[in-house]
Coordinates of C-alpha atoms and ligand atoms in Angstrom, one line a residue:
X26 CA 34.2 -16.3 -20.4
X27 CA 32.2 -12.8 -20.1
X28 CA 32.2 -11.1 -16.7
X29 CA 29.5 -11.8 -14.2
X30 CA 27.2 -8.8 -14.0
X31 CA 25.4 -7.7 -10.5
X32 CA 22.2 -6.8 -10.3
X33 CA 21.7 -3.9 -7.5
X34 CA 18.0 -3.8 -6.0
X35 CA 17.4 -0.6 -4.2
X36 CA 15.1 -1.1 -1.0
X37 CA 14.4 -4.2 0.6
X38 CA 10.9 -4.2 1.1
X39 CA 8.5 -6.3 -0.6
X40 CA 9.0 -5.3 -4.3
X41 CA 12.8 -5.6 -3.3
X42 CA 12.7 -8.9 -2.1
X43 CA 10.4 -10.5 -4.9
X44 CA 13.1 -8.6 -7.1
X45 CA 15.7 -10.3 -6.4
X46 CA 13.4 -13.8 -6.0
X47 CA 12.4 -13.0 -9.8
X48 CA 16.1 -12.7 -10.9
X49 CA 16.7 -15.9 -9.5
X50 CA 13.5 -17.8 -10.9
X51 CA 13.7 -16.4 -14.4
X52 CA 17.7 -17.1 -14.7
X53 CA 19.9 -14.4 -13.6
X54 CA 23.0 -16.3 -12.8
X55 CA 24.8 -13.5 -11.7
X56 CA 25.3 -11.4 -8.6
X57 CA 22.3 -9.6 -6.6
X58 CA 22.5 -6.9 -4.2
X59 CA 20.0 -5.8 -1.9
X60 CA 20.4 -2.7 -0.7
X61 CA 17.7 -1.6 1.9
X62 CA 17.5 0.6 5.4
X63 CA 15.6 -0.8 7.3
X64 CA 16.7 -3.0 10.2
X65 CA 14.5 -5.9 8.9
X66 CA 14.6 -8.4 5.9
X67 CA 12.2 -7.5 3.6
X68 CA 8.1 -8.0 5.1
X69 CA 4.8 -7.5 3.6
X70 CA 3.9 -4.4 6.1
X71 CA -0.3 -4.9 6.1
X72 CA -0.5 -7.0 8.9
X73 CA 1.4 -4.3 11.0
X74 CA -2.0 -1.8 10.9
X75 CA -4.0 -5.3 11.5
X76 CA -2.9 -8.4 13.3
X77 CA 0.1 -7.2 14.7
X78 CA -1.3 -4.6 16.7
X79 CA -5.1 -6.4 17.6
X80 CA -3.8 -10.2 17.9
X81 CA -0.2 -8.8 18.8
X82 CA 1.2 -10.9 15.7
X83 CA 4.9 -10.5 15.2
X84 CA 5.9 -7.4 13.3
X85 CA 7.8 -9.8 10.7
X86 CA 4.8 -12.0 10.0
X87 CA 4.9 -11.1 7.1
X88 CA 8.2 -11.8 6.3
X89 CA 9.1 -12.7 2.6
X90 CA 11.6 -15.4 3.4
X91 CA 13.1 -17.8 5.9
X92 CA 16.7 -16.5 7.0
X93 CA 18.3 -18.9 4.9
X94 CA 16.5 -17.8 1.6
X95 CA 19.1 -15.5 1.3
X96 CA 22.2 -17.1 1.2
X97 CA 20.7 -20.3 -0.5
X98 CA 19.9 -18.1 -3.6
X99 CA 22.8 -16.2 -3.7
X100 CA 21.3 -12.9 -2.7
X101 CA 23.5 -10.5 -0.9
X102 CA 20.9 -8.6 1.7
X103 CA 22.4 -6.0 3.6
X104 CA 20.3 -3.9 6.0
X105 CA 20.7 -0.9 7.9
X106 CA 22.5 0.2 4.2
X107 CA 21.1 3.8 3.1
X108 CA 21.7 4.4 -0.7
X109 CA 22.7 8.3 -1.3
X110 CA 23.7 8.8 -4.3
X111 CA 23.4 7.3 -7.9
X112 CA 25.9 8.0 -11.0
X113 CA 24.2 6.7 -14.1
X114 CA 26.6 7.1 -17.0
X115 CA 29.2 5.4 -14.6
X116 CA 27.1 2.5 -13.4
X117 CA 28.1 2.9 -9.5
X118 CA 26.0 4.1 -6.2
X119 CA 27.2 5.7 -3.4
X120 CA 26.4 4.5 0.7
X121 CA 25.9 6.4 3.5
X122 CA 28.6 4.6 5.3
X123 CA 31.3 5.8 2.6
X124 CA 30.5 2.7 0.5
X125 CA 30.3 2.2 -3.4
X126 CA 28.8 0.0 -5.5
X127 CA 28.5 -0.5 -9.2
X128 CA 25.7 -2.0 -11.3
X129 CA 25.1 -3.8 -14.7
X130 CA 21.1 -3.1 -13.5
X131 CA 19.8 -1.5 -11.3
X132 CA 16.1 -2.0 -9.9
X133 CA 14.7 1.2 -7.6
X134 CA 12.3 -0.3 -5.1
X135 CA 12.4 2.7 -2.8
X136 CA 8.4 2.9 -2.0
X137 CA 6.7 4.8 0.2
X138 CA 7.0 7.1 3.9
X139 CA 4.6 8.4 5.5
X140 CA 3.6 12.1 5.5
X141 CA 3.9 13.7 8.7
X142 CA 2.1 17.2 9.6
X143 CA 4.3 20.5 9.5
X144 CA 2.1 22.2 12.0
X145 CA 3.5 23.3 15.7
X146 CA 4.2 20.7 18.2
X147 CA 4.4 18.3 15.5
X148 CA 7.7 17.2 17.1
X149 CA 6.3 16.4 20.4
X150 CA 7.1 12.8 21.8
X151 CA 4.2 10.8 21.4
X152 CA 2.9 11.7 17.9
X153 CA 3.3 8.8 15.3
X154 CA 3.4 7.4 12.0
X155 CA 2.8 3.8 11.3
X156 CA 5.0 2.6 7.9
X157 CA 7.4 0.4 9.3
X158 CA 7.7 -2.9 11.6
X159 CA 10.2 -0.2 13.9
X160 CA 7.0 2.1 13.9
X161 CA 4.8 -0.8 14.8
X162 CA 7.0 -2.1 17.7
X163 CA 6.3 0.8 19.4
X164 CA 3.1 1.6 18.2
X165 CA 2.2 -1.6 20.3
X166 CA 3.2 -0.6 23.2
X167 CA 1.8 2.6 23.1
X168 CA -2.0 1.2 22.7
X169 CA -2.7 0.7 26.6
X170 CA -6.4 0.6 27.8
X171 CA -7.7 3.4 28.6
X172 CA -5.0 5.6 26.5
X173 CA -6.7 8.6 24.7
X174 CA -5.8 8.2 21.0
X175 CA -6.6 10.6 18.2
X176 CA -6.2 9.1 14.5
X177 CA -5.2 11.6 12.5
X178 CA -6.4 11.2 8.6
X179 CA -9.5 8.7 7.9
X180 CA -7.8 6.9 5.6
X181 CA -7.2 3.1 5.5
X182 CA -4.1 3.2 7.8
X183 CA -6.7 5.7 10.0
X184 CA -9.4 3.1 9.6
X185 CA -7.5 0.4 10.3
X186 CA -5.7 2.1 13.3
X187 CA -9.0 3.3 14.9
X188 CA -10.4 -0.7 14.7
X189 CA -6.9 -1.9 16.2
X190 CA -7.1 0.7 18.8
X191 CA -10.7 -0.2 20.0
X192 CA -9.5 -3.8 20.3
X193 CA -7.0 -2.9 22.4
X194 CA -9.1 -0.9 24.8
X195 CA -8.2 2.6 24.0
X196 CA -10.3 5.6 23.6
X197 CA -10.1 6.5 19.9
X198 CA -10.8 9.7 18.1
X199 CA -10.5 9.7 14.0
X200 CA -10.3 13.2 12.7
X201 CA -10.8 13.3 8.9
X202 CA -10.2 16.6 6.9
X203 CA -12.5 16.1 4.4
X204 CA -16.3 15.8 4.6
X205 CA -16.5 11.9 3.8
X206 CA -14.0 9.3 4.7
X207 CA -11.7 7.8 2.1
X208 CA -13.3 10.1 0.2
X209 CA -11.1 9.6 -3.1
X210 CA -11.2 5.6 -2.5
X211 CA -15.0 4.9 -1.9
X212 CA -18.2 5.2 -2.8
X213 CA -20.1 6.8 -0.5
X214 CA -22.3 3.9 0.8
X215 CA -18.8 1.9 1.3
X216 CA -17.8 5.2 3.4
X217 CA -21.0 5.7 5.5
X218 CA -21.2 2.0 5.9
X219 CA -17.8 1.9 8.1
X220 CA -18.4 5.3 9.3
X221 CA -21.4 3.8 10.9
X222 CA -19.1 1.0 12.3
X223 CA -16.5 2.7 13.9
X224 CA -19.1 4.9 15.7
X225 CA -21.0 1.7 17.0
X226 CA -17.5 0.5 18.0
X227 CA -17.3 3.3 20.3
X228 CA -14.7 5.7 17.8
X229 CA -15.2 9.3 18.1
X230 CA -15.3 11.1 14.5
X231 CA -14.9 14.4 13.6
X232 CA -14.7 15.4 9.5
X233 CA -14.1 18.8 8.0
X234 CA -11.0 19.4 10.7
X235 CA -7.5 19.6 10.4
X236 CA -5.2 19.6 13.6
X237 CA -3.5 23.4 13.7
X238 CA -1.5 22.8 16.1
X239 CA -0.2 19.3 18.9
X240 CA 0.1 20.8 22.8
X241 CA 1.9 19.5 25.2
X242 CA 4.9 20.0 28.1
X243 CA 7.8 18.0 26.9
X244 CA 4.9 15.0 25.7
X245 CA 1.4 15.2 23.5
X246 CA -1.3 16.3 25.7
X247 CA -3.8 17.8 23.5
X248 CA -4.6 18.7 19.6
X249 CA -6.0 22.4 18.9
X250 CA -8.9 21.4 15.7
X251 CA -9.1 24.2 12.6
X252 CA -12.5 24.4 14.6
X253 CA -11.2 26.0 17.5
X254 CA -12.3 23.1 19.5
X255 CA -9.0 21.4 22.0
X256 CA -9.0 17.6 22.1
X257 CA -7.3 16.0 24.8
X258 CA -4.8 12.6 23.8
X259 CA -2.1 10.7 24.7
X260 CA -0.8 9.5 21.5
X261 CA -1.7 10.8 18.2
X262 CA -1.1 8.5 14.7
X263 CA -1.0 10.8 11.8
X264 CA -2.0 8.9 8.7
X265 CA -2.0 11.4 6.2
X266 CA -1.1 9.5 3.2
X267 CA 2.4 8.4 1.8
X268 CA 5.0 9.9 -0.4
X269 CA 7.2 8.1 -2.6
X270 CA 10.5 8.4 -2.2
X271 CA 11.8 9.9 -5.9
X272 CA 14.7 12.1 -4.2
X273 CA 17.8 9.8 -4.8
X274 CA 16.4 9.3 -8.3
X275 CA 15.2 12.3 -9.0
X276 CA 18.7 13.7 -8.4
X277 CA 19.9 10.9 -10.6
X278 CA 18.5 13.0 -13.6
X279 CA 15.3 10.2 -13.8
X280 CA 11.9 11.7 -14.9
X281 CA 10.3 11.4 -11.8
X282 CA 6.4 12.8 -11.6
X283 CA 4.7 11.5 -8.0
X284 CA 6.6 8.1 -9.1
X285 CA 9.7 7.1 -10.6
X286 CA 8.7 7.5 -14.2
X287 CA 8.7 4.1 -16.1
X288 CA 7.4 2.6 -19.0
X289 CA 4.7 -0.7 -19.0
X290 CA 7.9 -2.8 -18.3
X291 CA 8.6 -1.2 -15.2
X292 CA 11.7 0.3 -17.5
X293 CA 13.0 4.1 -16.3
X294 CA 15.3 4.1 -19.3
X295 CA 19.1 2.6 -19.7
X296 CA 19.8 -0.3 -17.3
X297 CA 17.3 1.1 -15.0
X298 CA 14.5 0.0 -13.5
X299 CA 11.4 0.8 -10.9
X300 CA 9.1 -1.4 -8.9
X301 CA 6.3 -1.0 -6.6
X302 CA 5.2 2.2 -4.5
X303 CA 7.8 4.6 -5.6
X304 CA 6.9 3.9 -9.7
X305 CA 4.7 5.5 -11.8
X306 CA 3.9 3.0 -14.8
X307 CA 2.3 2.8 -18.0
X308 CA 0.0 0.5 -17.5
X309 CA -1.1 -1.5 -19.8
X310 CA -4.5 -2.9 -19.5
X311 CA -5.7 1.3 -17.9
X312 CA -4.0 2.7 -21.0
X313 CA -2.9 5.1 -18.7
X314 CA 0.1 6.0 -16.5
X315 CA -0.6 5.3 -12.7
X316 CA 1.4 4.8 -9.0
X317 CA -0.5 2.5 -7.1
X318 CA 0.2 1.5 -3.2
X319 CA -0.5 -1.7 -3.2
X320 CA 0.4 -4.8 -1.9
X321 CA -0.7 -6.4 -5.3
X322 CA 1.7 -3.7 -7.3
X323 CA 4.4 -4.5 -5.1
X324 CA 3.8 -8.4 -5.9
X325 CA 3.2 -8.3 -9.5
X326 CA 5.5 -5.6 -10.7
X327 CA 9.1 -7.1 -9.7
X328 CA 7.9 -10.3 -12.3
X329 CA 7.5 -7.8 -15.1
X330 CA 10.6 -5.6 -14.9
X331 CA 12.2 -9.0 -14.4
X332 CA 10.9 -9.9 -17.5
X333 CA 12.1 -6.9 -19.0
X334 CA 15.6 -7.6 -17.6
X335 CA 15.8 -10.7 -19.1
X336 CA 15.3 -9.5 -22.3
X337 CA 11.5 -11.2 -22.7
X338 CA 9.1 -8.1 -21.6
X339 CA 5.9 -8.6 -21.4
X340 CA 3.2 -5.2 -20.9
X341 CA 2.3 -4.9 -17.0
X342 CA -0.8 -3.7 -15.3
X343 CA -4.6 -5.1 -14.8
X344 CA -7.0 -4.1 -12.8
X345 CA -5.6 -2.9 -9.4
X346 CA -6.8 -4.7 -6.2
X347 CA -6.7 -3.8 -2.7
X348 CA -8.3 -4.9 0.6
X349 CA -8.6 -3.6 3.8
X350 CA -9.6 -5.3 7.5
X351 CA -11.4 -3.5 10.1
X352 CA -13.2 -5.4 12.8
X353 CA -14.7 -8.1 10.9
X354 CA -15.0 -6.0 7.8
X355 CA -13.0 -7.6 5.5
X356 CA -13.0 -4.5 2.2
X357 CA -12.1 -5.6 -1.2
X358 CA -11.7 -3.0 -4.0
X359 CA -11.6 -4.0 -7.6
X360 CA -10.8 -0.8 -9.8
X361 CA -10.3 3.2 -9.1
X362 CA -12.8 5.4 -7.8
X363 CA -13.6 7.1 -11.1
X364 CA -16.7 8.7 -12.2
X365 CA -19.5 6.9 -12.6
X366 CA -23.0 6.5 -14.6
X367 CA -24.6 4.3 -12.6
X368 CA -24.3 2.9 -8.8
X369 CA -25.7 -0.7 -8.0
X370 CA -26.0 -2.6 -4.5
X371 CA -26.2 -6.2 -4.7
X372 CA -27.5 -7.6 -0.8
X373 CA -28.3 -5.7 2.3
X374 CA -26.1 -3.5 3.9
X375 CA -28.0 -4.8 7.1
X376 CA -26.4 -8.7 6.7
X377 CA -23.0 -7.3 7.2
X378 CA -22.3 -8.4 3.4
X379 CA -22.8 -6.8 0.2
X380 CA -21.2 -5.6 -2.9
X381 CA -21.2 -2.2 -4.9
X382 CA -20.8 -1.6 -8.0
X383 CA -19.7 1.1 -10.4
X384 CA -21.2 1.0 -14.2
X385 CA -20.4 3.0 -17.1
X386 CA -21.8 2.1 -20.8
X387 CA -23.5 -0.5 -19.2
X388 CA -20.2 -2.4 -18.1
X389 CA -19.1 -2.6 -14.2
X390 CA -16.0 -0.4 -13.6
X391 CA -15.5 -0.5 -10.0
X392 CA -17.0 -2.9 -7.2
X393 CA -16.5 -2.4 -3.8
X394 CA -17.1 -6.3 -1.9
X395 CA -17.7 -6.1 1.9
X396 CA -17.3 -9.1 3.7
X397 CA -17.7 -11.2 -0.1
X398 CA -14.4 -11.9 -1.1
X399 CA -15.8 -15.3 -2.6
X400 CA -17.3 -12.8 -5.2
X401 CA -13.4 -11.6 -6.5
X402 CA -13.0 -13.7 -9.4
X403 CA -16.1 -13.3 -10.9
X404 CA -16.2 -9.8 -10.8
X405 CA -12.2 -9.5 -12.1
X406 CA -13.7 -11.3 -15.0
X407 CA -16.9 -9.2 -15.6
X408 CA -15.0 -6.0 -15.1
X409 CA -11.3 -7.3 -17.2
X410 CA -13.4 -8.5 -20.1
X411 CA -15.8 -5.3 -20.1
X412 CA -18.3 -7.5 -20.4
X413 CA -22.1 -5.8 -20.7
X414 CA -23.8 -7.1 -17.9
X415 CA -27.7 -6.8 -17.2
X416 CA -27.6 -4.7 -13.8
X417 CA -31.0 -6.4 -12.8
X418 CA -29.4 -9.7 -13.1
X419 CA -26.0 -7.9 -11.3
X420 CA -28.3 -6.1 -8.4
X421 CA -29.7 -9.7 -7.7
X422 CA -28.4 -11.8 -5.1
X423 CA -29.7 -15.0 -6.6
X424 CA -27.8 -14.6 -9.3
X425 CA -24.7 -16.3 -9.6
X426 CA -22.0 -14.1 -10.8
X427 CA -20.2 -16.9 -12.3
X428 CA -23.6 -17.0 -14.8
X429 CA -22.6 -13.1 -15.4
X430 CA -19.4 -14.2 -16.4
X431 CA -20.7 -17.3 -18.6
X432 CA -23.7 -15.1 -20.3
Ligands
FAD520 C1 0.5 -0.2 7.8 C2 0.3 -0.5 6.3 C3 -0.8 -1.3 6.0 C4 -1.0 -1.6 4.6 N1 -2.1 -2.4 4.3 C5 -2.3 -2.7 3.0 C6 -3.4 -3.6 2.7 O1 -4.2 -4.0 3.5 N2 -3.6 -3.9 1.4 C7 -2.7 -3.4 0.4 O2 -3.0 -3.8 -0.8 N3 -1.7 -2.7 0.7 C8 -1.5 -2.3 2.0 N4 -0.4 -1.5 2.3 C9 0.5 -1.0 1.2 C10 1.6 -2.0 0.9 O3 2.2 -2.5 2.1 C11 2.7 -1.2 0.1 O4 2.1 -0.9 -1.1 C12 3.9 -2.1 -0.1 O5 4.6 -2.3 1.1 C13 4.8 -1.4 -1.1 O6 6.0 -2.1 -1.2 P1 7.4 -1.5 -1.8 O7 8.4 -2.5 -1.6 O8 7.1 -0.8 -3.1 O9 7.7 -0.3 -0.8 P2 8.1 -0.3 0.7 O10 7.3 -1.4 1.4 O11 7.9 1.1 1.2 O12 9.6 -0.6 0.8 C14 10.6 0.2 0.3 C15 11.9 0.0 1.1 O13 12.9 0.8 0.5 C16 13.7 1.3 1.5 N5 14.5 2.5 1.0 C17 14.0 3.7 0.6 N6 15.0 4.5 0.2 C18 16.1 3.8 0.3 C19 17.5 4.1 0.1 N7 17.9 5.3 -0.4 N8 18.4 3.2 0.4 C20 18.1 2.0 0.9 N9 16.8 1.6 1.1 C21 15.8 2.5 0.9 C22 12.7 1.7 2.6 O14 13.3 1.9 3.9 C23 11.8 0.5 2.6 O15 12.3 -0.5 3.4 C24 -0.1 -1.2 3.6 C25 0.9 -0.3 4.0 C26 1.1 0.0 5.3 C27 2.3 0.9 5.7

């Protein structure tokens, strides 16, 4: 009889957890290890920038599974377990409580943290990230009516943050250092659009500043602005982006370039693999190599290395998806902001609903769908297929999109 193998999934957060769920559904018999350092079982973290903080939803809503899942499937979660070192020609990883384990395969689902600012007073109590359902815990508590709350970065998180914070009562200042929000995400309409929004809501924006330096006496008290200009706050968020975390691979000897280097099988090279935020891919359908931070990456991709694993690999990638909430903005994104020949609206910006879209050769690249997620699958197919579309027909409302798709 051959030796049972163990599979060792590092980080258990969602691409971990569906990791080990794939293992399971496409066969592996043998052990699983999950291996994360968080406090928590593995959670889908959007809701924690959404519902948990404006409905004040549990911070494991989105949990992946029921207690039990665990043991019923044989999976072997242990939290509060930090990975520090890996040995790849001997198969074995070191903990940080002393521990070693060894693996037949290995699956890196490290992800994401949050950038924080390297700026003085950046270690003042009361200045924030938001990544984790720990962070969001006390982010909760933190939003208070009345509390003066300065968002820094007018990205999603910041978006997202500044809509959560209004709910709550708070007095909300976004600071963006670029000219446009989500500059490198939207279109500019998309941008203006919830620009416009957020003012109407009451949030305070400033773009073209960066925080120099965070004042205070022994708590946050005030920002000092590139400008010059002194903002007063009682809590800052900085949402500045994400880094993956490459380190323990890197050291490994793995190509690592913004993302654990893999292949379109989510395959880093020996009896390796990468999932989710912290991968780089080749993907397939792009024809290019891409990390995505995605809820949708972190889904899909643990099914394809699974694949891979099991010795039936199938190509990974598609066209990426995201979404974002914001009041009752509900944002869908099909595609990456790339550059564009031609720009379309399709309905009024006015109704509260419309879509964008992106065009080049005469097919639709990206589309931005505000407040028309009915509108997803058609488009997925217009854009997937490359179809050539007749942008009068595509700018017209009372035009079905599925007849796009059929024509
Ligand atoms: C507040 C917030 C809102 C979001 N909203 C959206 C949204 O609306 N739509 C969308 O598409 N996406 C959204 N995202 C992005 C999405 O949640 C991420 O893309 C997804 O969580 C990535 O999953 P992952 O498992 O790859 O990485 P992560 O979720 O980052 O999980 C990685 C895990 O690995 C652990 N780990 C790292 N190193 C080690 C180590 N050495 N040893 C042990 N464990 C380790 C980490 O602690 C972590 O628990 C949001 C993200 C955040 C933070």
């Amino acid at each position: 009889m051959s030796q049972p193998r163990t599979a060792v999934i590092v980080g258990a957060g969602q691409a971990g957890g569906r990791t080990a769920a794939q293992l399971r559904k496409q066969g592996w018999q043998d052990r699983i290890l999950l291996l994360g350092e968080e406090t928590d079982p593995p959670y889908e973290r959007p809701p924690l920038s959404k519902d948990v903080l404006t409905k004040g939803a549990d911070p494991l809503i989105g949990r992946l599974y029921e207690p039990g899942w665990y043991e019923a499937n044989g999976v072997e979660l242990r939290l509060a377990c930090q990975v520090t070192a890996l040995d790849l020609a001997e198969r074995r990883l070191a903990l940080a409580d002393g521990g070693r384990e060894n693996w037949d395969v290995l699956v890196l689902a490290t992800g994401c943290r949050a950038r924080r600012l390297d700026c003085p007073g950046a270690e003042l109590p009361g200045i924030m990230t938001l990544r984790t359902a720990a962070d969001a815990r006390i982010v909760t508590t933190r939003l208070q009516a009345g509390t003066e709350v300065v968002l820094v970065g007018g990205g999603f998180i910041g978006l997202e943050l500044a809509a959560s914070a209004v709910a709550r009562g708070c007095k909300v200042t976004l600071l963006e250092a670029r000219p446009r929000l989500l500059e490198r995400a939207l279109p500019e309409q998309i941008a203006d659009f919830l620009a416009a929004r957020h003012q109407r809501e009451g949030v305070t924006i400033h773009r073209g500043v960066g925080v120099t330096s965070f004042e205070g006496q022994g708590r946050l008290q005030g920002l000092r602005l590139s400008d010059g200009r002194r903002l007063a706050a009682d809590l800052a968020i900085v949402g500045v982006g994400a880094q993956p975390n490459v380190e323990l691979a890197q050291a490994a000897g793995l190509a690592c370039d913004d993302g654990i280097r893999v292949d379109s099988h989510c395959h880093a090279g020996g009896a390796v693999y990468a999932v989710g935020d912290c991968s780089r891919f080749d993907d397939a359908w792009l024809g290019r190599s891409l990390r995505l931070e995605s809820w949708e990456n972190a889904e899909r991709a643990p099914e394809a290395a699974v694949k891979a694993i099991m010795s039936r690999p199938e190509s990974y990638g598609g066209l990426p998806w995201f979404w974002s909430d914001q009041y009752d903005i509900n944002l869908q994104l099909l595609g990456l902001k790339q550059p564009v020949e031609q720009e379309l609206l399709r309905g009024d910006p006015e109704s509260g609903s419309f879509l964008h879209f992106g065009l080049v050769g005469g097919s639709v690249v990206t589309a931005a769908l505000v407040n028309a997620g009915r509108d997803r699958r058609p488009l997925k197919r217009i854009i997937e297929g490359r179809l050539a579309v007749d942008p009068r027909a595509l700018a017209d409302p009372d035009t079905p999109l599925k007849q796009l798709v059929q024509g």
